[in-house]
Amino acid sequence: MKIKEQLSKRSKKEIKQAGSKIKARIVALITDFGTKDHYVGTMKAVMLSINPEIRFVDITHEIFPQNIKQAGYLLWATYKYFRAGTVFVCIVDPGVGSERRMLGVRTKDYIFLAPDNGLLNFVFATDNVLEEIELDENKFRACLPKQISYTFHGRDIFAPVAAYITKGMAISRFGKIVVPRKIKENLFVDSASSSTQACILHIDTFGNIVTNIQPSATEMLERIESVLIGDKLISSKIRYYYEAPDDVPCMLIGSSGLLEVAVKNDNAARILNVTIDSHVEVYWK
Amino acid sequence: MKIKEQLSKRSKKEIKQAGSKIKARIVALITDFGTKDHYVGTMKAVMLSINPEIRFVDITHEIFPQNIKQAGYLLWATYKYFRAGTVFVCIVDPGVGSERRMLGVRTKDYIFLAPDNGLLNFVFATDNVLEEIELDENKFRACLPKQISYTFHGRDIFAPVAAYITKGMAISRFGKIVVPRKIKENLFVDSASSSTQACILHIDTFGNIVTNIQPSATEMLERIESVLIGDKLISSKIRYYYEAPDDVPCMLIGSSGLLEVAVKNDNAARILNVTIDSHVEVYWK
Amino acid sequence: MKIKEQLSKRSKKEIKQAGSKIKARIVALITDFGTKDHYVGTMKAVMLSINPEIRFVDITHEIFPQNIKQAGYLLWATYKYFRAGTVFVCIVDPGVGSERRMLGVRTKDYIFLAPDNGLLNFVFATDNVLEEIELDENKFRACLPKQISYTFHGRDIFAPVAAYITKGMAISRFGKIVVPRKIKENLFVDSASSSTQACILHIDTFGNIVTNIQPSATEMLERIESVLIGDKLISSKIRYYYEAPDDVPCMLIGSSGLLEVAVKNDNAARILNVTIDSHVEVYWK
């Protein structure tokens, strides 16, 4: 009853409209499966067997091993650019086969499927989650293969669920409706944050270091004095990579609105000897 | 005549039905071409020029250099999940340009194109091959580019053949029909095998070591005493990765039904100092 | 007026016909964005939001960092195999955000979008460019996101432009028409070249070294005495990789008609200790 009450607070029309948008049949994938295995191809095979009209977009399959935060960031940095109706299948799942839960989440425009391990925290923290489901295999046993493996739920559970959703099935069909969670943790650091502590969310192909420091859209880098990254203090500011002086690590606002540290025509992470777990502090003016 | 007799033993209706299913227009690719070259893109370009309706699924393009057995395993682990009618283009082809033969193979649901070097052995050994063709360029010269390169038959031969097959052409159109071969070699090792010798088929992105040991579906790991891999004897058994104790290499049944060796949250191949050519033995109770 | 005069020299009918072919809705991508970031997925998301019918072909996203020449070569080696109407989005763009120009180029069959940094030189040098445009954001501001990042024009400019082109918009809609440039530099070296200097365009997944030496289609390798690559003189000639003796670096004509150096079943670049910047000379008979 409690859940029902809460649900009734939301516009049922809004929910229905969102559901009716699921027509683009785009499935976007983000996993740590790599590209040298058959895992991703097999998931696509399963989905195409159920719905041959699905269009796949690979966000990436090279999430650092078990790096749930990095996966969450990359998902957050890209998902808003997708067509309404896109279904996101997000698998970084060291707990596969154990009792860990699997989630289905619906926002106004999108549906997300992921293990319940924090991967969707950026979505919960920044978007309006209309519906949250704990997947329950017993509710859709007929949609699944006879034998479900212990180690590849991407193929045996997530892929069929995603494919049936692209055919118009509501996510509530696949599990227990729960009250959408609120994430209280501050995933981003801004000038209003009381602490100087920040962190690295991602190191990109070019070696650019993406932090969780989120300058405001109006002040940009103005209020930032300097950033300590590893044991190096960065205070030079640029707008784009090419603007940097040679060999000087600089901060800039990257394409997803977060503070990045870069070295022009070079690999900042290597030069600063930084990994995704390195320490970051930000000093505001 | 001999071939014709053998062919007549099979239901012609069965063959015809299989042929009529080729409508999904899915081409699945497995190669060792890597992803930093234009090779895969060029093959797709050629195929789309012939049939713009083709949908591609990349199984992987990162087969270890010339590792035909690994390619055969990965193909076997995924192909049954594809929609009926899928055409598999399988290219690990160190002999390209030489007199090596190229095969077209049809099972009830699928068509496979590959060089005749063992890549399809897992298919021959475990599926019912209805038709086997030796590709003969002279039979379809008009479908091919004027000049066929010596080094890129993926682009100049396999891609056009695959594309025309997705348009409904029978594989028999592309070569000489031969009697489907039987593979007598035991590709998998099970409790009925007389020898303890096994081998590694694949090391996955996570470092999990996939062997050719195939426990029966009912006995699972029960009958297995231990597995020697490199110089390490493994006897701990788990059902899923997360169940393993820390730092202990364990065996489990992987998602394709084969015995794997894994280390929880770590890279078993690196920890055990194992490559795909390392020695494996299995001791049954 | 000068431009108009020059334009009038070309058949307007030819231009119109080419434009009317843009129906295949294939977008081919070549970038140095790598595959571990969300960059490529985000560009595809943006394009699918504008035109959900687009089919993507990834040529490669692993261009060596800032290696514009390599990207130009790989584009050249593949683009002619694509269906007429394909739009190529080519991004190796160390100058992103600076005043560097962005180009739209149309040939009889294709449209190319790229930063103006030499990436399209192989196209200019070997194809008939019918139309060249300098992209001017002010001409299509309404097609772009409200805020254009300084660092990701792939997402904010190239992707929307490409998507609208697949919907039938002419490239002239997106900028200033300029007189198509002529490239005078010899990108390839042949037997008519006065100098012995050549260069490496690409090192492929297998370690094969692709040079810019372009033997004539009739003479093939006949006129070549030897090739100096790094500090090693190569004079053995083969037609295909398998034909080579073991452990002997050999030259052959690769699948794009250029002289390659290869070692059978091995990595020539590693064995010869060669990088893409290594010195090459060719000695003609």
GROMACS .gro file of N, CA and C in nm, chain B residues 82-161:
model
  240
  367PHE      N    1   2.227  -1.711  -3.210
  367PHE     CA    2   2.184  -1.621  -3.318
  367PHE      C    3   2.054  -1.668  -3.381
  368ARG      N    4   1.985  -1.574  -3.437
  368ARG     CA    5   1.862  -1.596  -3.510
  368ARG      C    6   1.886  -1.692  -3.626
  369ALA      N    7   1.791  -1.779  -3.652
  369ALA     CA    8   1.802  -1.867  -3.768
  369ALA      C    9   1.820  -1.782  -3.893
  370GLY      N   10   1.908  -1.825  -3.980
  370GLY     CA   11   1.933  -1.750  -4.103
  370GLY      C   12   2.060  -1.668  -4.098
  371THR      N   13   2.120  -1.657  -3.981
  371THR     CA   14   2.243  -1.579  -3.969
  371THR      C   15   2.355  -1.641  -4.053
  372VAL      N   16   2.429  -1.555  -4.119
  372VAL     CA   17   2.547  -1.598  -4.196
  372VAL      C   18   2.671  -1.560  -4.116
  373PHE      N   19   2.756  -1.658  -4.088
  373PHE     CA   20   2.878  -1.633  -4.011
  373PHE      C   21   2.998  -1.624  -4.105
  374VAL      N   22   3.068  -1.513  -4.098
  374VAL     CA   23   3.190  -1.495  -4.177
  374VAL      C   24   3.306  -1.505  -4.079
  375CYS      N   25   3.387  -1.609  -4.097
  375CYS     CA   26   3.487  -1.647  -3.996
  375CYS      C   27   3.624  -1.644  -4.063
  376ILE      N   28   3.707  -1.547  -4.026
  376ILE     CA   29   3.833  -1.535  -4.097
  376ILE      C   30   3.952  -1.528  -4.003
  377VAL      N   31   4.018  -1.640  -3.988
  377VAL     CA   32   4.153  -1.646  -3.933
  377VAL      C   33   4.225  -1.726  -4.040
  378ASP      N   34   4.310  -1.661  -4.116
  378ASP     CA   35   4.345  -1.716  -4.247
  378ASP      C   36   4.491  -1.691  -4.282
  379PRO      N   37   4.583  -1.751  -4.205
  379PRO     CA   38   4.725  -1.727  -4.236
  379PRO      C   39   4.763  -1.774  -4.376
  380GLY      N   40   4.683  -1.865  -4.434
  380GLY     CA   41   4.716  -1.917  -4.567
  380GLY      C   42   4.656  -1.837  -4.681
  381VAL      N   43   4.599  -1.718  -4.652
  381VAL     CA   44   4.532  -1.642  -4.757
  381VAL      C   45   4.623  -1.623  -4.880
  382GLY      N   46   4.566  -1.646  -4.997
  382GLY     CA   47   4.642  -1.629  -5.121
  382GLY      C   48   4.705  -1.758  -5.169
  383SER      N   49   4.728  -1.852  -5.077
  383SER     CA   50   4.784  -1.982  -5.116
  383SER      C   51   4.671  -2.071  -5.167
  384GLU      N   52   4.703  -2.198  -5.190
  384GLU     CA   53   4.603  -2.288  -5.248
  384GLU      C   54   4.502  -2.339  -5.145
  385ARG      N   55   4.508  -2.290  -5.024
  385ARG     CA   56   4.414  -2.338  -4.922
  385ARG      C   57   4.270  -2.318  -4.971
  386ARG      N   58   4.183  -2.411  -4.931
  386ARG     CA   59   4.045  -2.402  -4.976
  386ARG      C   60   3.961  -2.312  -4.886
  387MET      N   61   3.849  -2.267  -4.940
  387MET     CA   62   3.752  -2.189  -4.861
  387MET      C   63   3.622  -2.267  -4.858
  388LEU      N   64   3.557  -2.267  -4.742
  388LEU     CA   65   3.438  -2.349  -4.723
  388LEU      C   66   3.311  -2.266  -4.707
  389GLY      N   67   3.202  -2.323  -4.755
  389GLY     CA   68   3.069  -2.278  -4.719
  389GLY      C   69   2.999  -2.396  -4.655
  390VAL      N   70   2.937  -2.375  -4.540
  390VAL     CA   71   2.877  -2.486  -4.466
  390VAL      C   72   2.737  -2.444  -4.423
  391ARG      N   73   2.642  -2.535  -4.440
  391ARG     CA   74   2.506  -2.502  -4.399
  391ARG      C   75   2.455  -2.604  -4.298
  392THR      N   76   2.403  -2.555  -4.187
  392THR     CA   77   2.335  -2.641  -4.091
  392THR      C   78   2.186  -2.606  -4.100
  393LYS      N   79   2.107  -2.666  -4.014
  393LYS     CA   80   1.963  -2.640  -4.020
  393LYS      C   81   1.933  -2.490  -4.014
  394ASP      N   82   2.004  -2.419  -3.930
  394ASP     CA   83   1.969  -2.279  -3.907
  394ASP      C   84   2.068  -2.177  -3.961
  395TYR      N   85   2.190  -2.220  -3.992
  395TYR     CA   86   2.294  -2.121  -4.017
  395TYR      C   87   2.377  -2.153  -4.141
  396ILE      N   88   2.448  -2.049  -4.186
  396ILE     CA   89   2.547  -2.067  -4.291
  396ILE      C   90   2.680  -2.013  -4.240
  397PHE      N   91   2.787  -2.086  -4.267
  397PHE     CA   92   2.921  -2.048  -4.223
  397PHE      C   93   3.013  -2.038  -4.343
  398LEU      N   94   3.092  -1.932  -4.348
  398LEU     CA   95   3.197  -1.919  -4.449
  398LEU      C   96   3.330  -1.907  -4.376
  399ALA      N   97   3.429  -1.983  -4.420
  399ALA     CA   98   3.558  -1.981  -4.351
  399ALA      C   99   3.663  -2.047  -4.438
  400PRO      N  100   3.790  -2.012  -4.416
  400PRO     CA  101   3.896  -2.091  -4.479
  400PRO      C  102   3.893  -2.233  -4.423
  401ASP      N  103   3.939  -2.328  -4.502
  401ASP     CA  104   3.935  -2.469  -4.461
  401ASP      C  105   4.060  -2.502  -4.380
  402ASN      N  106   4.063  -2.455  -4.257
  402ASN     CA  107   4.183  -2.475  -4.175
  402ASN      C  108   4.149  -2.524  -4.034
  403GLY      N  109   4.028  -2.572  -4.016
  403GLY     CA  110   3.991  -2.623  -3.884
  403GLY      C  111   3.903  -2.528  -3.805
  404LEU      N  112   3.887  -2.406  -3.855
  404LEU     CA  113   3.810  -2.307  -3.782
  404LEU      C  114   3.667  -2.355  -3.756
  405LEU      N  115   3.612  -2.432  -3.850
  405LEU     CA  116   3.473  -2.477  -3.834
  405LEU      C  117   3.463  -2.614  -3.767
  406ASN      N  118   3.575  -2.666  -3.715
  406ASN     CA  119   3.570  -2.802  -3.660
  406ASN      C  120   3.469  -2.818  -3.547
  407PHE      N  121   3.455  -2.717  -3.463
  407PHE     CA  122   3.358  -2.727  -3.354
  407PHE      C  123   3.216  -2.737  -3.409
  408VAL      N  124   3.190  -2.670  -3.521
  408VAL     CA  125   3.058  -2.680  -3.584
  408VAL      C  126   3.039  -2.820  -3.641
  409PHE      N  127   3.138  -2.867  -3.715
  409PHE     CA  128   3.128  -3.001  -3.773
  409PHE      C  129   3.110  -3.106  -3.664
  410ALA      N  130   3.177  -3.088  -3.550
  410ALA     CA  131   3.177  -3.191  -3.447
  410ALA      C  132   3.049  -3.194  -3.366
  411THR      N  133   2.978  -3.081  -3.360
  411THR     CA  134   2.867  -3.075  -3.265
  411THR      C  135   2.733  -3.044  -3.330
  412ASP      N  136   2.734  -3.008  -3.458
  412ASP     CA  137   2.607  -2.973  -3.523
  412ASP      C  138   2.586  -3.069  -3.640
  413ASN      N  139   2.470  -3.061  -3.699
  413ASN     CA  140   2.437  -3.146  -3.812
  413ASN      C  141   2.457  -3.066  -3.941
  414VAL      N  142   2.569  -3.090  -4.007
  414VAL     CA  143   2.598  -3.014  -4.129
  414VAL      C  144   2.521  -3.074  -4.246
  415LEU      N  145   2.436  -2.993  -4.306
  415LEU     CA  146   2.350  -3.041  -4.415
  415LEU      C  147   2.417  -3.028  -4.551
  416GLU      N  148   2.506  -2.933  -4.561
  416GLU     CA  149   2.566  -2.906  -4.690
  416GLU      C  150   2.706  -2.852  -4.669
  417GLU      N  151   2.803  -2.901  -4.746
  417GLU     CA  152   2.939  -2.846  -4.741
  417GLU      C  153   2.983  -2.816  -4.883
  418ILE      N  154   3.036  -2.697  -4.901
  418ILE     CA  155   3.076  -2.649  -5.034
  418ILE      C  156   3.222  -2.607  -5.029
  419GLU      N  157   3.297  -2.643  -5.132
  419GLU     CA  158   3.429  -2.582  -5.150
  419GLU      C  159   3.410  -2.463  -5.242
  420LEU      N  160   3.434  -2.345  -5.192
  420LEU     CA  161   3.415  -2.227  -5.276
  420LEU      C  162   3.502  -2.238  -5.401
  421ASP      N  163   3.444  -2.201  -5.514
  421ASP     CA  164   3.517  -2.204  -5.641
  421ASP      C  165   3.489  -2.073  -5.713
  422GLU      N  166   3.588  -1.984  -5.709
  422GLU     CA  167   3.570  -1.850  -5.764
  422GLU      C  168   3.519  -1.852  -5.908
  423ASN      N  169   3.555  -1.956  -5.982
  423ASN     CA  170   3.513  -1.960  -6.123
  423ASN      C  171   3.362  -1.970  -6.136
  424LYS      N  172   3.296  -2.022  -6.033
  424LYS     CA  173   3.151  -2.036  -6.039
  424LYS      C  174   3.078  -1.905  -6.011
  425PHE      N  175   3.148  -1.807  -5.955
  425PHE     CA  176   3.078  -1.681  -5.924
  425PHE      C  177   3.166  -1.561  -5.954
  426ARG      N  178   3.246  -1.577  -6.059
  426ARG     CA  179   3.340  -1.470  -6.095
  426ARG      C  180   3.269  -1.336  -6.115
  427ALA      N  181   3.146  -1.340  -6.166
  427ALA     CA  182   3.074  -1.215  -6.194
  427ALA      C  183   3.034  -1.141  -6.067
  428CYS      N  184   3.032  -1.214  -5.955
  428CYS     CA  185   2.996  -1.150  -5.827
  428CYS      C  186   3.116  -1.081  -5.763
  429LEU      N  187   3.234  -1.103  -5.817
  429LEU     CA  188   3.356  -1.058  -5.750
  429LEU      C  189   3.415  -0.935  -5.818
  430PRO      N  190   3.500  -0.862  -5.745
  430PRO     CA  191   3.567  -0.749  -5.809
  430PRO      C  192   3.658  -0.799  -5.921
  431LYS      N  193   3.686  -0.711  -6.018
  431LYS     CA  194   3.768  -0.751  -6.133
  431LYS      C  195   3.901  -0.808  -6.088
  432GLN      N  196   3.964  -0.736  -5.995
  432GLN     CA  197   4.094  -0.782  -5.947
  432GLN      C  198   4.081  -0.834  -5.804
  433ILE      N  199   4.116  -0.959  -5.785
  433ILE     CA  200   4.111  -1.017  -5.651
  433ILE      C  201   4.250  -1.009  -5.590
  434SER      N  202   4.261  -0.947  -5.474
  434SER     CA  203   4.392  -0.934  -5.412
  434SER      C  204   4.441  -1.070  -5.365
  435TYR      N  205   4.572  -1.080  -5.343
  435TYR     CA  206   4.628  -1.202  -5.288
  435TYR      C  207   4.614  -1.208  -5.136
  436THR      N  208   4.590  -1.092  -5.074
  436THR     CA  209   4.606  -1.087  -4.929
  436THR      C  210   4.479  -1.052  -4.853
  437PHE      N  211   4.370  -1.023  -4.923
  437PHE     CA  212   4.250  -0.979  -4.851
  437PHE      C  213   4.125  -1.044  -4.912
  438HIS      N  214   4.117  -1.176  -4.895
  438HIS     CA  215   4.001  -1.248  -4.947
  438HIS      C  216   3.876  -1.218  -4.865
  439GLY      N  217   3.895  -1.168  -4.743
  439GLY     CA  218   3.780  -1.123  -4.664
  439GLY      C  219   3.700  -1.020  -4.742
  440ARG      N  220   3.771  -0.925  -4.799
  440ARG     CA  221   3.707  -0.819  -4.877
  440ARG      C  222   3.663  -0.868  -5.015
  441ASP      N  223   3.751  -0.944  -5.081
  441ASP     CA  224   3.731  -0.971  -5.224
  441ASP      C  225   3.651  -1.098  -5.252
  442ILE      N  226   3.644  -1.190  -5.156
  442ILE     CA  227   3.570  -1.315  -5.180
  442ILE      C  228   3.464  -1.338  -5.072
  443PHE      N  229   3.506  -1.347  -4.945
  443PHE     CA  230   3.409  -1.382  -4.841
  443PHE      C  231   3.297  -1.279  -4.829
  444ALA      N  232   3.332  -1.150  -4.833
  444ALA     CA  233   3.229  -1.047  -4.815
  444ALA      C  234   3.124  -1.052  -4.927
  445PRO      N  235   3.165  -1.055  -5.055
  445PRO     CA  236   3.061  -1.063  -5.158
  445PRO      C  237   2.978  -1.191  -5.147
  446VAL      N  238   3.041  -1.304  -5.121
  446VAL     CA  239   2.965  -1.430  -5.110
  446VAL      C  240   2.862  -1.419  -4.997
   0.00000   0.00000   0.00000
